[in-house]
C-alpha positions as a LaTeX table, in Angstrom:
\begin{tabular}{lrrr}
\hline
Residue & $x$ (\AA) & $y$ (\AA) & $z$ (\AA) \\
\hline
Unk1 & $-14.19$ & $-47.16$ & 34.04 \\
Unk2 & $-14.73$ & $-45.21$ & 37.29 \\
Unk3 & $-12.01$ & $-42.69$ & 36.34 \\
Unk4 & $-13.60$ & $-42.20$ & 32.94 \\
Unk5 & $-16.88$ & $-41.48$ & 34.62 \\
Unk6 & $-15.18$ & $-38.94$ & 36.84 \\
Unk7 & $-13.68$ & $-37.15$ & 33.82 \\
Unk8 & $-16.96$ & $-37.21$ & 31.80 \\
Unk9 & $-18.31$ & $-34.03$ & 33.43 \\
Unk10 & $-15.14$ & $-32.06$ & 32.44 \\
Unk11 & $-15.40$ & $-33.27$ & 28.85 \\
Unk12 & $-19.11$ & $-32.41$ & 28.65 \\
Unk13 & $-18.42$ & $-28.91$ & 30.11 \\
Unk14 & $-15.77$ & $-28.21$ & 27.48 \\
Unk15 & $-18.08$ & $-29.48$ & 24.74 \\
Unk16 & $-20.94$ & $-27.21$ & 26.09 \\
Unk17 & $-18.61$ & $-24.25$ & 26.01 \\
Unk18 & $-17.69$ & $-24.94$ & 22.49 \\
Unk19 & $-21.32$ & $-25.02$ & 21.52 \\
Unk20 & $-22.01$ & $-21.81$ & 23.40 \\
Unk21 & $-19.14$ & $-20.09$ & 21.56 \\
Unk22 & $-20.54$ & $-21.06$ & 18.14 \\
Unk23 & $-23.98$ & $-20.03$ & 19.11 \\
Unk24 & $-22.85$ & $-16.54$ & 20.30 \\
Unk25 & $-20.79$ & $-16.15$ & 17.08 \\
Unk26 & $-23.77$ & $-16.94$ & 14.95 \\
Unk27 & $-25.97$ & $-14.61$ & 16.94 \\
Unk28 & $-23.36$ & $-11.82$ & 16.71 \\
Unk29 & $-23.19$ & $-12.27$ & 12.95 \\
Unk30 & $-27.04$ & $-12.07$ & 12.62 \\
Unk31 & $-27.03$ & $-8.89$ & 14.77 \\
Unk32 & $-24.31$ & $-7.36$ & 12.45 \\
Unk33 & $-26.52$ & $-8.18$ & 9.41 \\
Unk34 & $-29.54$ & $-6.63$ & 11.07 \\
Unk35 & $-27.67$ & $-3.52$ & 12.04 \\
Unk36 & $-26.31$ & $-3.13$ & 8.52 \\
Unk37 & $-29.90$ & $-3.55$ & 7.17 \\
Unk38 & $-30.92$ & $-0.70$ & 9.42 \\
Unk39 & $-28.03$ & 1.43 & 8.18 \\
Unk40 & $-29.23$ & 0.84 & 4.62 \\
Unk41 & $-32.80$ & 1.88 & 5.63 \\
Unk42 & $-31.46$ & 5.06 & 7.22 \\
Unk43 & $-29.01$ & 5.97 & 4.48 \\
Unk44 & $-30.75$ & 5.55 & 1.14 \\
Unk45 & $-29.19$ & 8.35 & $-0.77$ \\
Unk46 & $-25.77$ & 6.85 & $-1.36$ \\
Unk47 & $-24.68$ & 7.14 & $-4.92$ \\
Unk48 & $-24.34$ & 3.92 & $-6.87$ \\
Unk49 & $-20.72$ & 3.21 & $-7.70$ \\
Unk50 & $-19.87$ & 0.97 & $-10.65$ \\
Unk51 & $-16.53$ & 0.01 & $-9.14$ \\
Unk52 & $-15.96$ & $-3.39$ & $-7.48$ \\
Unk53 & $-14.40$ & $-3.00$ & $-4.02$ \\
Unk54 & $-13.23$ & $-6.67$ & $-3.97$ \\
Unk55 & $-11.54$ & $-6.44$ & $-7.37$ \\
Unk56 & $-10.00$ & $-3.16$ & $-6.46$ \\
Unk57 & $-8.61$ & $-4.66$ & $-3.36$ \\
Unk58 & $-7.32$ & $-7.68$ & $-5.36$ \\
Unk59 & $-5.58$ & $-5.33$ & $-7.83$ \\
Unk60 & $-3.99$ & $-3.33$ & $-5.03$ \\
Unk61 & $-2.68$ & $-6.45$ & $-3.29$ \\
Unk62 & $-1.19$ & $-7.69$ & $-6.56$ \\
Unk63 & 0.63 & $-4.36$ & $-6.95$ \\
Unk64 & 1.92 & $-4.51$ & $-3.42$ \\
Unk65 & 3.06 & $-8.16$ & $-3.83$ \\
Unk66 & 4.50 & $-8.27$ & $-7.29$ \\
Unk67 & 5.46 & $-4.70$ & $-8.25$ \\
Unk68 & 6.06 & $-2.47$ & $-5.22$ \\
Unk69 & 9.11 & $-4.41$ & $-3.93$ \\
Unk70 & 10.88 & $-3.78$ & $-7.19$ \\
Unk71 & 9.83 & $-0.17$ & $-7.39$ \\
Unk72 & 11.24 & 0.40 & $-3.87$ \\
Unk73 & 14.33 & $-1.32$ & $-4.83$ \\
Unk74 & 14.88 & 1.06 & $-7.65$ \\
Unk75 & 13.82 & 4.02 & $-5.42$ \\
Unk76 & 11.51 & 5.09 & $-8.20$ \\
Unk77 & 8.56 & 7.41 & $-7.59$ \\
Unk78 & 5.48 & 6.44 & $-9.53$ \\
Unk79 & 3.99 & 9.58 & $-11.34$ \\
Unk80 & 0.50 & 10.68 & $-10.26$ \\
Unk81 & $-0.79$ & 10.33 & $-13.88$ \\
Unk82 & 0.01 & 6.66 & $-13.59$ \\
Unk83 & $-3.08$ & 4.54 & $-12.90$ \\
Unk84 & $-1.19$ & 2.45 & $-10.42$ \\
Unk85 & $-0.64$ & 5.47 & $-8.11$ \\
Unk86 & $-2.32$ & 5.21 & $-4.68$ \\
Unk87 & $-4.27$ & 8.41 & $-5.42$ \\
Unk88 & $-5.95$ & 6.71 & $-8.30$ \\
Unk89 & $-7.59$ & 4.03 & $-6.13$ \\
Unk90 & $-11.14$ & 5.04 & $-5.23$ \\
Unk91 & $-11.19$ & 3.03 & $-2.07$ \\
Unk92 & $-7.62$ & 3.64 & $-0.82$ \\
Unk93 & $-8.59$ & 6.02 & 2.03 \\
Unk94 & $-11.33$ & 3.72 & 3.34 \\
Unk95 & $-8.97$ & 0.66 & 3.13 \\
Unk96 & $-6.33$ & 2.50 & 5.12 \\
Unk97 & $-9.10$ & 3.18 & 7.81 \\
Unk98 & $-9.59$ & $-0.48$ & 8.37 \\
Unk99 & $-8.24$ & $-1.65$ & 11.70 \\
Unk100 & $-7.74$ & $-5.53$ & 11.90 \\
Unk101 & $-7.76$ & $-6.07$ & 15.66 \\
Unk102 & $-7.67$ & $-9.88$ & 15.48 \\
Unk103 & $-9.02$ & $-12.73$ & 13.52 \\
Unk104 & $-12.66$ & $-12.03$ & 14.38 \\
Unk105 & $-12.61$ & $-8.33$ & 14.87 \\
Unk106 & $-12.39$ & $-5.49$ & 12.42 \\
Unk107 & $-12.82$ & $-1.84$ & 13.43 \\
Unk108 & $-13.84$ & 1.25 & 11.46 \\
Unk109 & $-11.05$ & 3.89 & 11.69 \\
Unk110 & $-13.59$ & 6.69 & 11.19 \\
Unk111 & $-16.18$ & 5.99 & 13.85 \\
Unk112 & $-14.45$ & 3.11 & 15.75 \\
Unk113 & $-17.35$ & 0.66 & 15.36 \\
Unk114 & $-16.35$ & $-3.02$ & 15.53 \\
Unk115 & $-17.40$ & $-5.89$ & 13.24 \\
Unk116 & $-16.62$ & $-9.56$ & 13.29 \\
Unk117 & $-15.94$ & $-9.84$ & 9.49 \\
Unk118 & $-14.35$ & $-7.58$ & 6.86 \\
Unk119 & $-17.45$ & $-7.96$ & 4.64 \\
Unk120 & $-19.62$ & $-6.21$ & 7.29 \\
Unk121 & $-17.07$ & $-3.41$ & 7.58 \\
Unk122 & $-17.14$ & $-3.01$ & 3.72 \\
Unk123 & $-20.91$ & $-2.68$ & 3.94 \\
Unk124 & $-20.54$ & $-0.17$ & 6.72 \\
Unk125 & $-18.21$ & 1.97 & 4.65 \\
Unk126 & $-20.69$ & 1.80 & 1.73 \\
Unk127 & $-23.62$ & 3.04 & 3.73 \\
Unk128 & $-22.08$ & 5.29 & 6.48 \\
Unk129 & $-18.99$ & 6.83 & 4.93 \\
Unk130 & $-19.71$ & 6.92 & 1.16 \\
Unk131 & $-19.47$ & 10.78 & 1.42 \\
Unk132 & $-15.66$ & 10.43 & 2.09 \\
Unk133 & $-15.15$ & 8.94 & $-1.37$ \\
Unk134 & $-13.84$ & 11.19 & $-4.11$ \\
Unk135 & $-16.18$ & 10.25 & $-6.96$ \\
Unk136 & $-15.56$ & 13.26 & $-9.08$ \\
Unk137 & $-12.83$ & 11.56 & $-11.10$ \\
Unk138 & $-12.94$ & 8.13 & $-12.75$ \\
Unk139 & $-10.32$ & 6.21 & $-10.78$ \\
Unk140 & $-11.38$ & 2.65 & $-10.27$ \\
Unk141 & $-8.42$ & 0.36 & $-9.77$ \\
Unk142 & $-10.62$ & $-2.62$ & $-10.55$ \\
Unk143 & $-10.55$ & $-1.43$ & $-14.30$ \\
Unk144 & $-6.93$ & $-2.58$ & $-14.33$ \\
Unk145 & $-7.81$ & $-6.13$ & $-13.30$ \\
Unk146 & $-7.59$ & $-7.41$ & $-16.75$ \\
Unk147 & $-4.04$ & $-6.27$ & $-17.02$ \\
Unk148 & $-2.98$ & $-7.32$ & $-13.52$ \\
Unk149 & $-4.45$ & $-10.86$ & $-13.59$ \\
Unk150 & $-7.00$ & $-10.38$ & $-10.84$ \\
Unk151 & $-9.04$ & $-13.36$ & $-12.03$ \\
Unk152 & $-5.87$ & $-15.58$ & $-11.85$ \\
Unk153 & $-5.47$ & $-14.68$ & $-8.18$ \\
Unk154 & $-9.22$ & $-14.57$ & $-7.25$ \\
Unk155 & $-10.15$ & $-17.74$ & $-9.13$ \\
Unk156 & $-6.85$ & $-19.81$ & $-8.87$ \\
Unk157 & $-8.84$ & $-22.78$ & $-7.60$ \\
Unk158 & $-11.51$ & $-22.76$ & $-10.22$ \\
Unk159 & $-11.20$ & $-24.55$ & $-13.61$ \\
Unk160 & $-9.78$ & $-22.44$ & $-16.41$ \\
Unk161 & $-12.25$ & $-21.13$ & $-19.00$ \\
Unk162 & $-11.57$ & $-21.30$ & $-22.71$ \\
Unk163 & $-9.08$ & $-18.53$ & $-23.89$ \\
Unk164 & $-10.64$ & $-15.68$ & $-25.67$ \\
Unk165 & $-8.10$ & $-14.18$ & $-28.17$ \\
Unk166 & $-9.96$ & $-10.87$ & $-28.39$ \\
Unk167 & $-10.06$ & $-10.43$ & $-24.61$ \\
Unk168 & $-6.34$ & $-11.42$ & $-24.27$ \\
Unk169 & $-5.38$ & $-8.90$ & $-26.94$ \\
Unk170 & $-7.38$ & $-6.18$ & $-25.18$ \\
Unk171 & $-5.75$ & $-6.96$ & $-21.75$ \\
Unk172 & $-2.26$ & $-7.12$ & $-23.26$ \\
Unk173 & $-2.83$ & $-3.70$ & $-24.86$ \\
Unk174 & $-4.00$ & $-2.21$ & $-21.54$ \\
Unk175 & $-0.98$ & $-3.82$ & $-19.82$ \\
Unk176 & 1.47 & $-2.30$ & $-22.23$ \\
Unk177 & $-0.23$ & 1.18 & $-22.06$ \\
Unk178 & 0.19 & 1.01 & $-18.20$ \\
Unk179 & 3.89 & 0.15 & $-18.53$ \\
Unk180 & 4.47 & 3.04 & $-20.94$ \\
Unk181 & 2.60 & 5.65 & $-18.77$ \\
Unk182 & 3.96 & 4.57 & $-15.41$ \\
Unk183 & 7.54 & 3.71 & $-16.47$ \\
Unk184 & 8.44 & 5.71 & $-19.54$ \\
Unk185 & 11.85 & 4.61 & $-20.80$ \\
Unk186 & 12.76 & 8.30 & $-21.32$ \\
Unk187 & 12.80 & 8.98 & $-17.65$ \\
Unk188 & 16.17 & 7.15 & $-17.01$ \\
Unk189 & 17.65 & 3.81 & $-16.22$ \\
Unk190 & 15.39 & 3.03 & $-13.28$ \\
Unk191 & 12.18 & 3.61 & $-15.26$ \\
Unk192 & 13.58 & 1.65 & $-18.12$ \\
Unk193 & 14.36 & $-1.33$ & $-15.93$ \\
Unk194 & 10.91 & $-1.16$ & $-14.37$ \\
Unk195 & 9.28 & $-0.86$ & $-17.75$ \\
Unk196 & 11.01 & $-4.12$ & $-18.75$ \\
Unk197 & 10.09 & $-5.75$ & $-15.48$ \\
Unk198 & 6.47 & $-4.82$ & $-15.83$ \\
Unk199 & 6.25 & $-6.25$ & $-19.33$ \\
Unk200 & 7.77 & $-9.60$ & $-18.18$ \\
Unk201 & 5.92 & $-9.72$ & $-14.90$ \\
Unk202 & 2.46 & $-8.94$ & $-16.19$ \\
Unk203 & 2.14 & $-8.47$ & $-19.95$ \\
Unk204 & 3.84 & $-11.58$ & $-21.36$ \\
Unk205 & 1.25 & $-13.83$ & $-19.72$ \\
Unk206 & $-1.48$ & $-12.34$ & $-21.85$ \\
Unk207 & $-1.47$ & $-15.03$ & $-24.44$ \\
Unk208 & $-3.52$ & $-18.12$ & $-25.38$ \\
Unk209 & $-0.42$ & $-20.39$ & $-25.65$ \\
Unk210 & $-0.31$ & $-21.02$ & $-21.95$ \\
Unk211 & 3.46 & $-21.00$ & $-21.84$ \\
Unk212 & 3.89 & $-17.87$ & $-19.85$ \\
Unk213 & 2.43 & $-17.53$ & $-16.32$ \\
Unk214 & 1.80 & $-14.36$ & $-14.43$ \\
Unk215 & 4.35 & $-13.00$ & $-11.99$ \\
Unk216 & 7.37 & $-15.18$ & $-13.15$ \\
Unk217 & 9.76 & $-12.93$ & $-11.23$ \\
Unk218 & 8.16 & $-13.59$ & $-7.87$ \\
Unk219 & 7.25 & $-10.90$ & $-5.35$ \\
Unk220 & 6.96 & $-10.28$ & $-1.67$ \\
Unk221 & 7.40 & $-13.22$ & 0.65 \\
Unk222 & 4.00 & $-14.03$ & 2.42 \\
Unk223 & 5.39 & $-15.24$ & 5.81 \\
Unk224 & 2.63 & $-13.55$ & 7.66 \\
Unk225 & 0.00 & $-16.11$ & 6.38 \\
Unk226 & 2.15 & $-18.96$ & 7.73 \\
Unk227 & 2.49 & $-17.40$ & 11.16 \\
Unk228 & $-1.25$ & $-16.66$ & 11.27 \\
Unk229 & $-2.07$ & $-20.25$ & 10.50 \\
Unk230 & 0.27 & $-21.43$ & 13.23 \\
Unk231 & $-1.27$ & $-19.07$ & 15.73 \\
Unk232 & $-4.77$ & $-20.32$ & 14.99 \\
Unk233 & $-3.70$ & $-23.94$ & 15.16 \\
Unk234 & $-1.97$ & $-23.22$ & 18.54 \\
Unk235 & $-5.11$ & $-21.55$ & 19.97 \\
Unk236 & $-7.22$ & $-24.55$ & 18.89 \\
Unk237 & $-4.85$ & $-27.15$ & 20.43 \\
Unk238 & $-4.11$ & $-25.28$ & 23.67 \\
Unk239 & $-7.42$ & $-26.15$ & 25.43 \\
Unk240 & $-6.87$ & $-29.78$ & 24.52 \\
Unk241 & $-3.29$ & $-29.66$ & 25.84 \\
Unk242 & $-4.60$ & $-28.29$ & 29.24 \\
Unk243 & $-7.35$ & $-30.97$ & 29.43 \\
Unk244 & $-4.75$ & $-33.76$ & 28.89 \\
Unk245 & $-2.47$ & $-32.17$ & 31.65 \\
Unk246 & $-5.46$ & $-31.93$ & 33.98 \\
Unk247 & $-6.55$ & $-35.55$ & 33.37 \\
Unk248 & $-2.85$ & $-36.77$ & 33.83 \\
Unk249 & $-2.45$ & $-34.91$ & 37.09 \\
Unk250 & $-5.80$ & $-36.14$ & 38.34 \\
Unk251 & $-4.85$ & $-39.79$ & 37.36 \\
Unk252 & $-1.56$ & $-39.33$ & 39.13 \\
Unk253 & $-3.14$ & $-38.13$ & 42.30 \\
Unk254 & $-5.64$ & $-40.95$ & 42.22 \\
Unk255 & $-2.90$ & $-43.51$ & 41.83 \\
Unk256 & $-0.76$ & $-42.03$ & 44.63 \\
Unk257 & $-3.74$ & $-41.96$ & 47.10 \\
Unk258 & $-4.63$ & $-45.59$ & 46.17 \\
Unk259 & $-1.04$ & $-46.68$ & 46.73 \\
Unk260 & $-1.00$ & $-44.99$ & 50.14 \\
Unk261 & $-4.15$ & $-46.84$ & 51.14 \\
Unk262 & $-2.62$ & $-50.18$ & 50.01 \\
Unk263 & 0.59 & $-49.52$ & 52.04 \\
Unk264 & $-1.52$ & $-48.41$ & 55.09 \\
Unk265 & $-3.65$ & $-51.55$ & 54.94 \\
Unk266 & $-0.70$ & $-53.81$ & 54.37 \\
Unk267 & 1.12 & $-52.68$ & 57.52 \\
Unk268 & 0.93 & $-55.16$ & 60.46 \\
Unk269 & 0.19 & $-53.74$ & 63.89 \\
Unk270 & 3.04 & $-53.77$ & 66.32 \\
Unk271 & 2.67 & $-56.36$ & 69.19 \\
Unk272 & 1.89 & $-54.57$ & 72.54 \\
\hline
\end{tabular}
């Protein structure tokens, strides 16, 4: 019981540090929100864009995961008139100017300001760097979300809504038109193989039967997510490990000192 009381201050100190960290994180998030509100007040002439940044980012990630590896394997160059081309993504330049320093830090590649969440950096782009967007042409990658199954990726954990045959037919037509413009079969064997791949990978799933699922041919391996989870778990358990080592060493020293006292007390004095 006495040793537990001795260890109690250490445990209370660690608990206090954890509460302080949470408080500082919340305060930082509130300061970020206030700063972004001030930016909105200062910059009120930004044009209104009818293009979802989140869905554009989802569409781009789907392309990178489920199409780009096959395009690179064929060494095929996507034509600029293809709506999947990077130049036809309104937010591509801004997305490339995101610097992900660590889990809780994002940095603007234009002005080097730091943010603790990607959503705050997105808001910063919309208010401070909107002038860097090329809005002269209509090139919103989110417009292809119907063909690329963005809702399947973004809402995979939500219950499925009832199938709408008209919407499915529209998305299938859009999907096939993208395949024809990006991978015309007249351009050679590589384009022909990619045309077939695109139809199987994306277009076949546009049906109400439910038999075909999106991305049946797989895509890029997402090993980075696994390693990120392991890193976060390690950082969370490391302080606990050091605490246990500290308590063990303290217990060991206390036991050794007590044993020495017992031995010293048990020794009989030598006769003079």
